[in-house]
Amino acid sequence: FGTLSDRFGRKKVLTSGYLLFSVVCLGFMLLNDFPSFILLFAFYGIVYAVVDGNQRTFVSDLSNRNLRATSLGAFHTTIGLTALPSGLIAGFLWDKLSYHAPFLYASIMSIAAAISMLVLIKTGKS
C-alpha cells in the first residue's frame, strides 16, 4: 500500500485507513455470524496493512532528518504505552457494558483520529 501512499499522499491514505477501521469495528459490533467474522477479519488485515507501514513513513516524513530515529522511537514508545490501557479499557467496556461497547469505542476513536489527522496535520508532504 506504499504505492497508494506515494500516489495519493500519506495523509489521505492514513485518514482513509482510520475511517475504514471504524467501519470494520462497526461491522464486528453489528454482525455476529461466522461468515461475517471471517470477512471482517480479512478486511481488518487489509486495513492494518494500509495503516501500519504508512504511519511509520508519515512520522518519518514529518521528522527533521537529524531526528528521524528519535521521532520513530517516540512514535513506537507512544504506541507501546497506549497498548496496555487500551486493552484494559476494552476489557472494562466488554465486562461492564457489553461486547458491543469496545467496538463502538474503537470506532469512535478511529473517527477522532481521522478528524485529528485532517485538522491538525498541515504538511506539504500529505
Short mmCIF file of C-alpha atoms in Angstrom, two decimals:
data_model
loop_
_atom_site.label_atom_id
_atom_site.label_comp_id
_atom_site.label_asym_id
_atom_site.label_seq_id
_atom_site.Cartn_x
_atom_site.Cartn_y
_atom_site.Cartn_z
CA PHE A 1 0.00 0.00 0.00
CA GLY A 2 3.04 2.24 -0.13
CA THR A 3 2.30 2.86 -3.79
CA LEU A 4 -1.12 4.28 -2.88
CA SER A 5 0.54 6.45 -0.27
CA ASP A 6 3.11 7.71 -2.77
CA ARG A 7 0.44 8.41 -5.37
CA PHE A 8 -2.35 9.96 -3.28
CA GLY A 9 -0.43 11.19 -0.24
CA ARG A 10 0.19 9.61 3.13
CA LYS A 11 -2.29 11.83 4.94
CA LYS A 12 -5.15 10.81 2.63
CA VAL A 13 -4.27 7.12 2.78
CA LEU A 14 -3.93 7.15 6.58
CA THR A 15 -7.16 9.08 7.05
CA SER A 16 -8.93 6.61 4.76
CA GLY A 17 -7.39 3.73 6.69
CA TYR A 18 -8.63 5.11 10.01
CA LEU A 19 -12.13 5.53 8.58
CA LEU A 20 -12.09 2.00 7.15
CA PHE A 21 -11.00 0.71 10.55
CA SER A 22 -14.04 2.43 12.02
CA VAL A 23 -16.25 0.58 9.53
CA VAL A 24 -14.60 -2.74 10.46
CA CYS A 25 -15.23 -2.07 14.16
CA LEU A 26 -18.87 -1.25 13.49
CA GLY A 27 -19.10 -4.47 11.48
CA PHE A 28 -17.74 -6.50 14.40
CA MET A 29 -20.23 -4.75 16.64
CA LEU A 30 -23.28 -5.32 14.44
CA LEU A 31 -22.64 -8.62 12.67
CA ASN A 32 -22.37 -11.77 14.72
CA ASP A 33 -22.33 -14.72 12.34
CA PHE A 34 -19.20 -16.69 11.46
CA PRO A 35 -19.03 -15.84 7.71
CA SER A 36 -19.24 -12.13 8.58
CA PHE A 37 -16.48 -12.58 11.17
CA ILE A 38 -14.19 -14.18 8.57
CA LEU A 39 -14.91 -11.43 6.03
CA LEU A 40 -14.42 -8.66 8.60
CA PHE A 41 -11.21 -10.21 9.89
CA ALA A 42 -9.83 -10.34 6.33
CA PHE A 43 -10.88 -6.72 5.80
CA TYR A 44 -9.21 -5.82 9.11
CA GLY A 45 -5.98 -7.35 7.79
CA ILE A 46 -6.16 -5.16 4.70
CA VAL A 47 -6.86 -2.06 6.78
CA TYR A 48 -3.96 -2.92 9.08
CA ALA A 49 -1.68 -3.23 6.06
CA VAL A 50 -2.84 0.16 4.78
CA VAL A 51 -2.25 1.91 8.10
CA ASP A 52 0.72 0.21 9.76
CA GLY A 53 3.57 0.92 7.37
CA ASN A 54 2.19 4.26 6.26
CA GLN A 55 2.11 5.57 9.84
CA ARG A 56 5.84 5.00 10.21
CA THR A 57 6.58 6.55 6.84
CA PHE A 58 4.39 9.54 7.70
CA VAL A 59 6.22 10.05 11.00
CA SER A 60 9.48 9.85 9.07
CA ASP A 61 8.25 12.43 6.55
CA LEU A 62 7.21 14.83 9.30
CA SER A 63 10.53 14.49 11.14
CA ASN A 64 13.66 16.54 10.79
CA ARG A 65 16.26 14.34 9.10
CA ASN A 66 18.58 14.55 12.12
CA LEU A 67 15.78 13.48 14.48
CA ARG A 68 14.17 10.76 12.35
CA ALA A 69 15.26 7.84 14.56
CA THR A 70 14.24 9.73 17.69
CA SER A 71 10.85 10.54 16.16
CA LEU A 72 10.27 6.90 15.22
CA GLY A 73 11.35 5.83 18.70
CA ALA A 74 8.91 8.29 20.27
CA PHE A 75 6.16 7.05 17.95
CA HIS A 76 6.72 3.41 18.87
CA THR A 77 7.05 4.26 22.56
CA THR A 78 3.68 6.02 22.41
CA ILE A 79 2.12 3.01 20.67
CA GLY A 80 3.54 0.71 23.32
CA LEU A 81 2.45 2.88 26.24
CA THR A 82 -1.11 3.14 24.93
CA ALA A 83 -1.45 -0.60 24.24
CA LEU A 84 -1.89 -1.63 27.88
CA PRO A 85 -4.50 0.96 28.88
CA SER A 86 -6.41 0.42 25.63
CA GLY A 87 -6.68 -3.29 26.40
CA LEU A 88 -7.82 -2.50 29.93
CA ILE A 89 -10.42 -0.03 28.66
CA ALA A 90 -11.70 -2.56 26.11
CA GLY A 91 -11.93 -5.26 28.77
CA PHE A 92 -13.74 -2.94 31.16
CA LEU A 93 -16.24 -1.88 28.48
CA TRP A 94 -16.82 -5.51 27.45
CA ASP A 95 -17.27 -6.64 31.04
CA LYS A 96 -19.36 -3.76 32.39
CA LEU A 97 -21.45 -2.81 29.33
CA SER A 98 -21.46 -5.39 26.53
CA TYR A 99 -19.27 -6.91 23.87
CA HIS A 100 -20.51 -4.17 21.52
CA ALA A 101 -19.01 -1.37 23.63
CA PRO A 102 -15.29 -1.83 22.85
CA PHE A 103 -16.01 -1.93 19.13
CA LEU A 104 -18.10 1.22 19.33
CA TYR A 105 -15.37 2.91 21.38
CA ALA A 106 -12.70 1.86 18.87
CA SER A 107 -14.85 3.10 16.01
CA ILE A 108 -15.33 6.49 17.68
CA MET A 109 -11.61 6.79 18.48
CA SER A 110 -10.74 5.90 14.90
CA ILE A 111 -13.05 8.60 13.57
CA ALA A 112 -11.47 11.03 16.04
CA ALA A 113 -8.02 10.04 14.73
CA ALA A 114 -9.14 10.66 11.14
CA ILE A 115 -10.56 14.07 12.03
CA SER A 116 -7.43 14.95 14.01
CA MET A 117 -5.29 13.96 11.04
CA LEU A 118 -7.29 16.24 8.74
CA VAL A 119 -7.46 19.20 11.12
CA LEU A 120 -4.16 19.14 12.99
CA ILE A 121 -1.59 17.88 10.50
CA LYS A 122 -0.58 20.51 7.99
CA THR A 123 2.18 19.42 5.67
CA GLY A 124 3.21 19.72 2.06
CA LYS A 125 4.04 16.01 2.18
CA SER A 126 0.48 14.94 2.97
#
